[in-house]
Short mmCIF file of C-alpha atoms and ligand atoms in Angstrom, two decimals:
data_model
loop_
_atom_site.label_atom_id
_atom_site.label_comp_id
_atom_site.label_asym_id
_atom_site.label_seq_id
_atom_site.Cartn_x
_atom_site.Cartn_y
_atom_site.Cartn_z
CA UNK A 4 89.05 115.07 115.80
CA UNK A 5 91.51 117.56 116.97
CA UNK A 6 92.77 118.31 120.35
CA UNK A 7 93.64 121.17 122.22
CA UNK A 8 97.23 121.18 122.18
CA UNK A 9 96.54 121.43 118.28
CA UNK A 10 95.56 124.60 119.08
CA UNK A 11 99.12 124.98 119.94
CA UNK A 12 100.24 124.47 116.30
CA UNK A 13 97.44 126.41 114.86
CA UNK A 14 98.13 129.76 116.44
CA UNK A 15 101.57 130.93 116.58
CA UNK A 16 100.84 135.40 116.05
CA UNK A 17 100.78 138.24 117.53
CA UNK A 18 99.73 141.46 117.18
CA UNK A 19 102.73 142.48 114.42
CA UNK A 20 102.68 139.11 112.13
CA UNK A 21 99.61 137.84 110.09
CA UNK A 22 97.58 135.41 112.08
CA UNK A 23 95.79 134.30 109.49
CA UNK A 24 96.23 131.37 107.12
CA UNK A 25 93.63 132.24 104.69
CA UNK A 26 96.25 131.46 102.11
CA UNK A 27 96.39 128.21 103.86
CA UNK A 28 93.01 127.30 103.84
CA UNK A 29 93.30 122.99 104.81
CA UNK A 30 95.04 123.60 107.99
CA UNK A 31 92.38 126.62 109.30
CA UNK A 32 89.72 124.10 107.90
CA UNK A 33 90.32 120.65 109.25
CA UNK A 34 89.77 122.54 112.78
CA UNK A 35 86.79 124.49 112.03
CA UNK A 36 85.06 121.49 110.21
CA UNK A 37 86.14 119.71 113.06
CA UNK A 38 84.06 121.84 115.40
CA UNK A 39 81.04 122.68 113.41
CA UNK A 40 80.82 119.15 113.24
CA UNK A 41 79.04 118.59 116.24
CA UNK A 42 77.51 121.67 116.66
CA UNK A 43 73.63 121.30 116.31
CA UNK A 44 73.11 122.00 120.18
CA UNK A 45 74.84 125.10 120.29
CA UNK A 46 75.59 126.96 116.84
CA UNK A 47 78.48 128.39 116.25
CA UNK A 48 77.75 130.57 113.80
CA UNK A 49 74.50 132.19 114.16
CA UNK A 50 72.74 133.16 110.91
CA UNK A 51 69.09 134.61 111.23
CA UNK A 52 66.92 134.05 108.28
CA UNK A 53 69.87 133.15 106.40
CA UNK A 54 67.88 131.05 103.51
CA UNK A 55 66.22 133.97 103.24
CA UNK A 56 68.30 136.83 102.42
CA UNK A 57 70.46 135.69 99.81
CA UNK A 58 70.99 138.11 97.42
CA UNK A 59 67.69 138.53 96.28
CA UNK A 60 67.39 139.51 93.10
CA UNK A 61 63.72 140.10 92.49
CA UNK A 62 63.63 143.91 93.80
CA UNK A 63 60.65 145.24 95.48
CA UNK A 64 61.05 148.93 95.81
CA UNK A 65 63.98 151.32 93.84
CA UNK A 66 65.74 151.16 97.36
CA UNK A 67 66.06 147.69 97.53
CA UNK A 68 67.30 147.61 93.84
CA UNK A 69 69.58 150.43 94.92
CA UNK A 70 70.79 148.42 97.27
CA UNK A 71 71.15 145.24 95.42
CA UNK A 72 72.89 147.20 92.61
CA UNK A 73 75.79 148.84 95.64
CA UNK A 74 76.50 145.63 96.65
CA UNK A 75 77.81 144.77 93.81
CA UNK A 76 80.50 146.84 95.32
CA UNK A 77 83.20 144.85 97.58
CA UNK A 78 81.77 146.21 101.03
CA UNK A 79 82.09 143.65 103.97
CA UNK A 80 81.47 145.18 107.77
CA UNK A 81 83.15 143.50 111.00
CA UNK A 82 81.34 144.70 114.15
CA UNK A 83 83.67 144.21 116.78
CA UNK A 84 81.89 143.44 119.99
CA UNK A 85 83.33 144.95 123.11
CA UNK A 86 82.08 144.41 127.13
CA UNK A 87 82.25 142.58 129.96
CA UNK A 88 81.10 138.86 130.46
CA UNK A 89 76.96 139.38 130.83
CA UNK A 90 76.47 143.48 129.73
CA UNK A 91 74.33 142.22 127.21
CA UNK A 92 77.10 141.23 123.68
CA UNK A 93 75.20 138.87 122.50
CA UNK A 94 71.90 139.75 122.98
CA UNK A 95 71.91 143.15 121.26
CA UNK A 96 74.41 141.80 118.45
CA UNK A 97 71.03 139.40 117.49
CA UNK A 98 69.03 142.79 117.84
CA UNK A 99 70.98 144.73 115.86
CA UNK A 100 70.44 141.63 113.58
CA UNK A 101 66.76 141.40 113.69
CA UNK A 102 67.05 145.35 112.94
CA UNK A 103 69.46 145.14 109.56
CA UNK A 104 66.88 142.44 108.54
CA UNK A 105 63.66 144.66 108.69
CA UNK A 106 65.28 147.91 107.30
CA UNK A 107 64.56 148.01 103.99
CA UNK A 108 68.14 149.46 103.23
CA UNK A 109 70.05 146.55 104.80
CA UNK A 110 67.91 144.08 104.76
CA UNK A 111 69.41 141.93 102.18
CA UNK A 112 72.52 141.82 104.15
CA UNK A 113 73.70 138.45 105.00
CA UNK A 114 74.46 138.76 109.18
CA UNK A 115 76.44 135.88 111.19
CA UNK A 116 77.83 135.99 114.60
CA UNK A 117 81.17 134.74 115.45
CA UNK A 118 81.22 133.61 119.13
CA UNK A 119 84.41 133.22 120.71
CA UNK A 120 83.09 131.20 124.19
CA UNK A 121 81.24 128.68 121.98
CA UNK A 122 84.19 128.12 120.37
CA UNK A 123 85.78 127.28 123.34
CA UNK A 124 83.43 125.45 124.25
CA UNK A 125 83.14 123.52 121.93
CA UNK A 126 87.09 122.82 121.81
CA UNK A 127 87.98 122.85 125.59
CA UNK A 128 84.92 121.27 126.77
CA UNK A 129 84.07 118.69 124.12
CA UNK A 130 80.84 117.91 125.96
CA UNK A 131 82.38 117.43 128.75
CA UNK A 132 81.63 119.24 131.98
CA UNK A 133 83.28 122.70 132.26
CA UNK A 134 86.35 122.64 135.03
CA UNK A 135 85.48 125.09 138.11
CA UNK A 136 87.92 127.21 138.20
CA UNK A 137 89.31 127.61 141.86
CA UNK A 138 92.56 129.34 140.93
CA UNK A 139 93.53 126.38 139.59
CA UNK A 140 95.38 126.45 135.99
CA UNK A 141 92.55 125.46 134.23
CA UNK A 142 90.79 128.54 135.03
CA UNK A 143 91.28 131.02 131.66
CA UNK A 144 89.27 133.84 132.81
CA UNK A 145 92.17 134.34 135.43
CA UNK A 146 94.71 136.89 133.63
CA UNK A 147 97.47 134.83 134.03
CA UNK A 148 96.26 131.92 132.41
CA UNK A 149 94.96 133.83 129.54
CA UNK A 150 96.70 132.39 126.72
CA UNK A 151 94.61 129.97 125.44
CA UNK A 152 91.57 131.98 125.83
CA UNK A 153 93.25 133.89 123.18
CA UNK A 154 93.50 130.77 120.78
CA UNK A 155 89.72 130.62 121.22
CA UNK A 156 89.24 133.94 120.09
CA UNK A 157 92.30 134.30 117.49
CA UNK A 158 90.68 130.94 115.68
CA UNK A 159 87.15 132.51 115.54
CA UNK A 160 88.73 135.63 114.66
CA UNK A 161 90.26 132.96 111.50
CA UNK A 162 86.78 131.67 111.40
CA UNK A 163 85.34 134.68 110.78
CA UNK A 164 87.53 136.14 108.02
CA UNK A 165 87.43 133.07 106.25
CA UNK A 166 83.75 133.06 105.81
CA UNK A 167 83.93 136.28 104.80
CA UNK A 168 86.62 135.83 102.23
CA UNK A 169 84.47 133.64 100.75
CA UNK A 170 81.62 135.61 100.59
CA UNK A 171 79.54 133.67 102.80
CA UNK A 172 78.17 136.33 104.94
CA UNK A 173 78.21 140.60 104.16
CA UNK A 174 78.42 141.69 108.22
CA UNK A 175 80.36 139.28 110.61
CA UNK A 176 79.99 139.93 114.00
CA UNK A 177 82.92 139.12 116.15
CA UNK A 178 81.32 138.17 119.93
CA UNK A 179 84.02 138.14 122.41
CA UNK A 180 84.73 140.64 125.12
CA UNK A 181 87.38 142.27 123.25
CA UNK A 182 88.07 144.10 126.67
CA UNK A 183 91.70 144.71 126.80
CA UNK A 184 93.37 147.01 123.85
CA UNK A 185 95.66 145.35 122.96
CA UNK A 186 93.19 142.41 121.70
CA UNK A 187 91.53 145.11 119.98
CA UNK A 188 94.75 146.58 118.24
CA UNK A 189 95.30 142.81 117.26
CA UNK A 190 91.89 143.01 115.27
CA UNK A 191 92.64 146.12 113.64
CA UNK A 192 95.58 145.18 112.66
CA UNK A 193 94.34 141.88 111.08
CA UNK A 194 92.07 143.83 109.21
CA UNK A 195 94.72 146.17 107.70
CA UNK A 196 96.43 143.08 106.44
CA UNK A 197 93.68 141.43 104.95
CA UNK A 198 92.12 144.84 103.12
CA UNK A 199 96.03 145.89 102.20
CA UNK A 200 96.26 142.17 100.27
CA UNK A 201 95.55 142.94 96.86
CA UNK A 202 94.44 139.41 95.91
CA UNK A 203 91.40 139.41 98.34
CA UNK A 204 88.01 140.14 97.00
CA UNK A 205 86.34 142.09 99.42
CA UNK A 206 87.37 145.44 101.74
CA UNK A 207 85.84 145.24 105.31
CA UNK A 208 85.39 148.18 107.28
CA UNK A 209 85.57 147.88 111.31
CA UNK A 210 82.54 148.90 113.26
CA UNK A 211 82.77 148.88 117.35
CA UNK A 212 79.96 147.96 119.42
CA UNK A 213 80.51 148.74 122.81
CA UNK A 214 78.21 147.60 125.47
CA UNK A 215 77.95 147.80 128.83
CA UNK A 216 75.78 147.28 132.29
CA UNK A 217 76.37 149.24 135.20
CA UNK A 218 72.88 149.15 136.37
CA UNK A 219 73.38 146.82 139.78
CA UNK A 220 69.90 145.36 138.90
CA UNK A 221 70.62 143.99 135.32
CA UNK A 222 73.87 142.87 136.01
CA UNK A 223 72.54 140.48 138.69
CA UNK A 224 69.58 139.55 136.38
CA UNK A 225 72.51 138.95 133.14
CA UNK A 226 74.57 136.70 135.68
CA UNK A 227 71.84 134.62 136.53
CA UNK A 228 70.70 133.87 132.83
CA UNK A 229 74.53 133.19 132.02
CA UNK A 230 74.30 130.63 134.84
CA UNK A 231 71.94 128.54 132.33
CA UNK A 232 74.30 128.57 129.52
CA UNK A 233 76.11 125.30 128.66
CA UNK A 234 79.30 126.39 130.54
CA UNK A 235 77.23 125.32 133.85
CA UNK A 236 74.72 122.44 132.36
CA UNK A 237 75.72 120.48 134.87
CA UNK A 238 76.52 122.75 137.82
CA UNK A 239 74.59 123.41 140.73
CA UNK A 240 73.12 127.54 140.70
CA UNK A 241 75.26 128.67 143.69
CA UNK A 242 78.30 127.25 142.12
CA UNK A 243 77.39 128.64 139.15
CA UNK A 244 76.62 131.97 140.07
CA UNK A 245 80.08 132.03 142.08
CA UNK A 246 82.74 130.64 139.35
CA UNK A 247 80.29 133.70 136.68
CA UNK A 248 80.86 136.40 139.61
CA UNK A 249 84.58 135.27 139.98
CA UNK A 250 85.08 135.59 136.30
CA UNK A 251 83.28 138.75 136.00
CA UNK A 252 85.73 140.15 138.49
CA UNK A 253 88.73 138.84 136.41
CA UNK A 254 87.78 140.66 133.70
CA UNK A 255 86.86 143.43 135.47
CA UNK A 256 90.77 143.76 136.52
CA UNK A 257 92.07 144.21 133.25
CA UNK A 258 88.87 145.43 131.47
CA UNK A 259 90.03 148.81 129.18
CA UNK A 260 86.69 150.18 127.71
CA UNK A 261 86.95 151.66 124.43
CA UNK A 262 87.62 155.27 123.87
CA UNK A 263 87.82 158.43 121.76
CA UNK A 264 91.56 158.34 122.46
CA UNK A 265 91.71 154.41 121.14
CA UNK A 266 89.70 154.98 118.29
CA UNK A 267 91.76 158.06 117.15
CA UNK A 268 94.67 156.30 117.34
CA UNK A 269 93.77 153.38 115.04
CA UNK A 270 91.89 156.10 112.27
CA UNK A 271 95.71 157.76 112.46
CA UNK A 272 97.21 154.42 112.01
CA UNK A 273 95.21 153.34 109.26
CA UNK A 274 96.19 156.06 107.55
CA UNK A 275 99.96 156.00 108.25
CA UNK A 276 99.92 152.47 107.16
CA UNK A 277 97.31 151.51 104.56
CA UNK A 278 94.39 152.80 102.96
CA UNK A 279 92.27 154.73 105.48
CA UNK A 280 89.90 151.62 106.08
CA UNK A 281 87.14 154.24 108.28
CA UNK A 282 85.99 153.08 111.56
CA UNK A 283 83.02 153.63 113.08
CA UNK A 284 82.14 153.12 116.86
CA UNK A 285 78.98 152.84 118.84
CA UNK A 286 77.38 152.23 122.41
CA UNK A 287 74.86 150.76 124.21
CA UNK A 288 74.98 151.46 128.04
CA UNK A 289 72.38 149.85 130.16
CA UNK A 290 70.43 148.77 127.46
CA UNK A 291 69.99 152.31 126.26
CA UNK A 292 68.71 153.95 129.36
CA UNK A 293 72.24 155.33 129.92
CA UNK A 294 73.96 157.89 127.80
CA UNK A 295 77.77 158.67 128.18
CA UNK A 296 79.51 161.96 126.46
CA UNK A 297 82.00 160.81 123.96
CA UNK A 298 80.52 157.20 123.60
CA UNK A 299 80.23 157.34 119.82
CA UNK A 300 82.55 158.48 116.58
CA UNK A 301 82.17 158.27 113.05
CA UNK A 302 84.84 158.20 110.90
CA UNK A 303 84.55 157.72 106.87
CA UNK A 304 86.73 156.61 104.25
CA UNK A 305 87.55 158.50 101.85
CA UNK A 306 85.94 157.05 99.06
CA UNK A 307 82.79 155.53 100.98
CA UNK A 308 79.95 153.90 99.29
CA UNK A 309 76.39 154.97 99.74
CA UNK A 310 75.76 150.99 100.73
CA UNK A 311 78.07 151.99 103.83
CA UNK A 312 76.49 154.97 104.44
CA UNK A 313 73.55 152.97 104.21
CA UNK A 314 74.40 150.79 106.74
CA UNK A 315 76.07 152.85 109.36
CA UNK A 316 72.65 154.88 109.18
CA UNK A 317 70.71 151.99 109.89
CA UNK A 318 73.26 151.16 112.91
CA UNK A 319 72.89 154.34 114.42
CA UNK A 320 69.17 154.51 114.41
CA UNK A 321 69.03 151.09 116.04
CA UNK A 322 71.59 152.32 118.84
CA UNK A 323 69.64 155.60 119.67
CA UNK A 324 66.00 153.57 119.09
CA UNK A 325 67.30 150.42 121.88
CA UNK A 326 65.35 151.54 124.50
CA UNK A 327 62.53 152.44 123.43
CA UNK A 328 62.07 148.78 121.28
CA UNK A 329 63.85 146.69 123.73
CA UNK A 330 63.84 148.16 127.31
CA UNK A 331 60.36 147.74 128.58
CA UNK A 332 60.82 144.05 127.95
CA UNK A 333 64.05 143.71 129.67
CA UNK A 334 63.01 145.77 132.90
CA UNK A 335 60.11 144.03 132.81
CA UNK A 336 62.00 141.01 133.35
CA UNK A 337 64.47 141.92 135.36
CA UNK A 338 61.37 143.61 138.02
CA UNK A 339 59.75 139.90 137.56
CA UNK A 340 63.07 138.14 138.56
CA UNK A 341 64.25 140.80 141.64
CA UNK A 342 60.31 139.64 142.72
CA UNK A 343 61.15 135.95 142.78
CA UNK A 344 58.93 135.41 138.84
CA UNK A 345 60.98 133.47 136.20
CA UNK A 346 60.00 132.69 133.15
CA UNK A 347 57.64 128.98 133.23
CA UNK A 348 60.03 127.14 132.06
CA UNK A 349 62.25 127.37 134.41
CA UNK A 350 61.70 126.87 138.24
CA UNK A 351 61.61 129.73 140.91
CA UNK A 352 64.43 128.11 143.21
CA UNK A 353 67.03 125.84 143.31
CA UNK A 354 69.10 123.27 145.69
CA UNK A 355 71.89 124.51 147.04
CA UNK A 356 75.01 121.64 146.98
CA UNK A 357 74.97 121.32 150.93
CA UNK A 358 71.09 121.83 151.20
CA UNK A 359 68.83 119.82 149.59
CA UNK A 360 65.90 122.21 150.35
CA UNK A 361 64.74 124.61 147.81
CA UNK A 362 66.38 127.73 148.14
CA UNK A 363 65.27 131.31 145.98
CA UNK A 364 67.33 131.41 142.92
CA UNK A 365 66.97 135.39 144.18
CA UNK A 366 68.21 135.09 147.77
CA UNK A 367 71.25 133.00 146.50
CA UNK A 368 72.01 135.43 144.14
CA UNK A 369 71.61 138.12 146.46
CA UNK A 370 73.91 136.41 148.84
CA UNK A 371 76.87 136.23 146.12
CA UNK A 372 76.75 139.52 143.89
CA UNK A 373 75.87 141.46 147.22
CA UNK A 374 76.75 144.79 147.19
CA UNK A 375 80.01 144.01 149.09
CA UNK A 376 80.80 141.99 145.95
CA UNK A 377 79.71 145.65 143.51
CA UNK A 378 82.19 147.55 145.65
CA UNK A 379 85.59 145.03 145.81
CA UNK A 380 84.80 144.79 142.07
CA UNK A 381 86.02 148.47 141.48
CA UNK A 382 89.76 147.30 143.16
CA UNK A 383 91.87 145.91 140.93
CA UNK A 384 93.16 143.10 143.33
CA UNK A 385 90.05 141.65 143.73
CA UNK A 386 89.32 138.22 141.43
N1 LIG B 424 69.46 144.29 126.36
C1 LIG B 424 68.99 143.15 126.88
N2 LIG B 424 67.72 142.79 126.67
C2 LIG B 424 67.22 141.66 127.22
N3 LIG B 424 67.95 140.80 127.97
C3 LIG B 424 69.23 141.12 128.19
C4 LIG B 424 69.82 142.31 127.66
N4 LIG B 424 71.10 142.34 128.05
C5 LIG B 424 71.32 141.24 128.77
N5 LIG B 424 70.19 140.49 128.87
C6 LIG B 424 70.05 139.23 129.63
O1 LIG B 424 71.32 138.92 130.19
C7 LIG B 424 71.79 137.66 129.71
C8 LIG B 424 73.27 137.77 129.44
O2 LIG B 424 73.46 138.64 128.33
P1 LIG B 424 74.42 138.28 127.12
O3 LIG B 424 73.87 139.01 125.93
O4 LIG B 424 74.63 136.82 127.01
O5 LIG B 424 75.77 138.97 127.63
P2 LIG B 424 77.25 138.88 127.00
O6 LIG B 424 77.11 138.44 125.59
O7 LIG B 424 77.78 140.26 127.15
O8 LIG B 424 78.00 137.90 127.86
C9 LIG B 424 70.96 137.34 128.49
O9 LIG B 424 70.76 135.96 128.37
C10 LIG B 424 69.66 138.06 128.76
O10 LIG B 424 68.83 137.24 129.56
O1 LIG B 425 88.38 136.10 124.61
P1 LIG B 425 87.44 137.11 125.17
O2 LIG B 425 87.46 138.43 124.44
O3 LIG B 425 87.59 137.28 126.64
O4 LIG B 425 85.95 136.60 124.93
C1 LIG B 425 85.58 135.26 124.94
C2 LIG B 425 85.02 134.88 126.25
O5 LIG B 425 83.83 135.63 126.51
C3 LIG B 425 82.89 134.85 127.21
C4 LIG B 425 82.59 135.67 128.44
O6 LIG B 425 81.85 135.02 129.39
O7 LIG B 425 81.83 134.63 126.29
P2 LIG B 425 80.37 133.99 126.44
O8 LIG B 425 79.64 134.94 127.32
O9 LIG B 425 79.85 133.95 125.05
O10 LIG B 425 80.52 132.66 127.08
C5 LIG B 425 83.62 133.54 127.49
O11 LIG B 425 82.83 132.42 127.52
C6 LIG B 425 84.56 133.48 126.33
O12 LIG B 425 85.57 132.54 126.48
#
């Protein structure tokens, strides 16, 4: 069993050394075994269909021997989530997922999502309830504080390369918020080292998935589905909804969105430093009812494959084809919820801690993320 403060030990980077021990394999694994161990209710590495789409090697159509015959090649793929707590990461990550697995040109791809809050779950919680936050110092959404939230996502960053080092998965993606730049310009750099090592197997080429809600609606319906997520098992709704909305706002203080200015700086310095790795960036805005100018680049390497090309295809259909396969759904949902529906497993209100009568999970929701809360949100002192 480890403990946090090994965490202490088992992180010492930043963004100019090599945070990974993949050299050093025992020491990275004693902690991930250690937290995979127990992790049946809530996996932390998501794999759809795995058993089914190992390289298969009975082909069906020339494309899918094409395919077969281009991996062969030493392709990997990192999609670096980026977004705000509740814009909707995960959910179109296991899209995009379900969409790589029913086109016929990626569809042997092996996809698994590395998810830096179960991870911390898993190792600052240990089934135990989550602290409330209250300004205290356990409270890591709060910027000052935010050191070990970055050992959560620096070991499943570890994690994640590992597994794909050894070849257990063709696309990782990497679910965190990834909101400030210079967590991204960590990544980046991580993944110069690892393609510029000569012993590794495999070249991985970075792929940014930004997504984000700005649709007042959705946002309130995405914070009160994260209120059922095991951070809050065994929190009452209001408090719930009010340690989400406070960490929402911390984020939203030092949140940096992605841009053509960030991405052209990291194609330039892949190319000053290494072997122009490519990078390739989409978004999803409002679950693809939004579009923004400049929201998108492409850039190849040099010598891509026509796997990659493959791939990056298939992403970019899937971004520009979100709202018309997933939207209705969603809105759907989100018109049920703003009418006081839920889905039947769940009931329509809840007990507030001081009230023991049944209160609309709505009307306390509406009462928190008002549209007071919407407007401090925009002012950086506000947290
Ligand atoms: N595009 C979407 N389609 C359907 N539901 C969504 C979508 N985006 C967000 N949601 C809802 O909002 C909740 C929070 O979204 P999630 O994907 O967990 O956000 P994030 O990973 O950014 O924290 C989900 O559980 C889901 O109920
Ligand atoms: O380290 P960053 O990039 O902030 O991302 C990880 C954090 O994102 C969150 C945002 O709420 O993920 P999750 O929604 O999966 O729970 C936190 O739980 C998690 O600790």
């Amino acid at each position: 069993m480890i403990l946090e403060e090994d965490l202490d030990s088992g992180s010492k980077s930043n963004s100019t050394n090599s945070l990974f021990s993949l050299n050093n394999r025992d020491s990275y694994s004693s902690i991930v075994d250690d937290y995979l161990a127990d992790a049946d209710e809530e996996p932390t590495a998501l794999t759809l269909n795995y058993s089914n789409r190992g390289r298969r090697f009975s082909a069906v159509s020339a494309a899918a021997l094409q395919q077969q015959q281009d991996l062969q090649t030493n392709d990997k793929l990192v999609i670096v989530l980026v977004g705000l707590p509740a814009s909707g990461k995960s959910t179109v990550s296991n899209h995009l997922i379900q969409h790589l697995g029913q086109d016929p040109r990626t569809a042997h791809m092996r996809c698994k999502t590395f998810n830096a809050g179960q991870v911390r779950r898993k190792l600052s919680c240990r089934g135990r309830p989550m602290m409330l936050a209250n300004n205290s110092s356990e409270d890591l959404f709060n910027p000052k504080n935010s050191q070990k939230k970055e050992k959560y996502a620096r070991l499943t960053l570890e994690h994640m390369f590992a597994e794909l080092d050894q070849d257990s998965c063709d696309a990782a993606i990497f679910d965190a918020t990834n909101s400030t730049e210079a967590r991204r310009a960590f990544i980046f750099h991580q993944l110069r080292v690892y393609n510029a090592d000569a012993n590794r197997s495999y070249h991985i080429t970075p792929v940014v998935l930004q997504v984000s809600c700005t649709e007042r609606a959705f946002v309130r319906y995405n914070i009160h589905n994260k209120t059922f997520n095991q951070d809050y098992f065994d929190k009452p709704y209001e408090f719930a909804v009010r340690d989400f909305a406070k960490r929402l706002a911390h984020y939203h203080s030092q949140y940096i969105p992605f841009t053509t200015a960030e991405f052209n700086s990291h194609v330039v310095e892949s190319k000053l430093v290494s072997e122009d790795n490519g990078l390739f960036w989409f978004s999803v805005i409002n679950a693809g009812y939004s579009c923004a100018p400049n929201s998108a680049a492409l850039h190849f390497p040099p010598k891509a494959t026509q796997y990659l090309s493959s791939v990056i295809d298939s992403i970019q259909e899937f971004v520009s084809s979100y709202s018309g396969v997933h939207a209705h759904q969603y809105i759907q949902d989100v018109q049920d919820f703003a009418k006081g529906k839920t889905p039947s497993n769940r009931t329509l209100t809840a007990t507030t801690p001081n009230n023991s009568t049944a209160v609309p999970y709505a009307a306390i929701l509406h009462g928190i993320v008002n549209e007071d809360y919407f407007t401090r949100l925009h002012k950086p002192s506000f947290a």
